[in-house]
Amino acid sequence: HVQLVESGGGSVQTGGSLRLSCQVSGFIHPNYCMAWFRQAPGKEREGVATIDSFGNTYYTDSVKGRFTISKDRPKRSLYLQLDELKPEDTAMFYCVADSARCYSYNWYEPFRYTYWGQGTQVTVS
């Protein structure tokens, strides 16, 4: 059984930075697709970034150049560095995983992910 636990959220001012972490427990194959999603109040869940088993990364357009996704396989961790934060980045951020590989055409679809963390809140004022 896979469990995902996020940490690192908080409140920052516009232009600030945060680093989100996701600790993975349970069996997870190296080919698993892992990603970060976010959901702002009144809005749908949005795929933010993903990194595949080869280290290829994909980002939603609104965060390109500001957010960086990375992973540390020995530590079983996924990270998301958030820089140049804007008020519109305010949301609950979720770490997600699925046994299927990451694909550029659907990594951002929430329905494809089986495992979801509880989320960590990011507030930018």
mmCIF file of C-alpha atoms in Angstrom, residues 35-39 43-48 94-98 105-116:
data_model
loop_
_atom_site.group_PDB
_atom_site.id
_atom_site.type_symbol
_atom_site.label_atom_id
_atom_site.label_comp_id
_atom_site.label_asym_id
_atom_site.label_seq_id
_atom_site.Cartn_x
_atom_site.Cartn_y
_atom_site.Cartn_z
ATOM 1 C CA ALA A 35 3.481 14.481 -9.870
ATOM 2 C CA TRP A 36 2.309 17.525 -7.986
ATOM 3 C CA PHE A 37 -1.231 18.825 -8.288
ATOM 4 C CA ARG A 38 -2.876 21.832 -6.715
ATOM 5 C CA GLN A 39 -6.403 22.972 -6.041
ATOM 6 C CA LYS A 43 -11.306 25.737 -8.835
ATOM 7 C CA GLU A 44 -10.601 22.309 -10.274
ATOM 8 C CA ARG A 45 -7.500 20.323 -9.481
ATOM 9 C CA GLU A 46 -4.611 21.273 -11.717
ATOM 10 C CA GLY A 47 -1.534 19.295 -12.662
ATOM 11 C CA VAL A 48 1.494 21.401 -11.741
ATOM 12 C CA TYR A 94 -0.942 17.403 -3.474
ATOM 13 C CA CYS A 95 1.652 14.740 -4.158
ATOM 14 C CA VAL A 96 0.269 11.999 -6.400
ATOM 15 C CA ALA A 97 1.451 8.693 -7.813
ATOM 16 C CA ASP A 98 0.336 5.965 -10.175
ATOM 17 C CA TYR A 105 -0.308 13.754 -23.140
ATOM 18 C CA ASN A 106 -2.008 12.896 -19.875
ATOM 19 C CA TRP A 107 0.249 13.443 -16.860
ATOM 20 C CA TYR A 108 -1.915 16.435 -15.921
ATOM 21 C CA GLU A 109 -5.165 14.446 -15.754
ATOM 22 C CA PRO A 110 -6.118 13.824 -12.104
ATOM 23 C CA PHE A 111 -8.163 10.694 -12.919
ATOM 24 C CA ARG A 112 -5.046 8.711 -13.873
ATOM 25 C CA TYR A 113 -3.529 8.846 -10.388
ATOM 26 C CA THR A 114 -4.361 6.192 -7.836
ATOM 27 C CA TYR A 115 -2.511 7.538 -4.836
ATOM 28 C CA TRP A 116 -2.956 10.996 -3.330
#
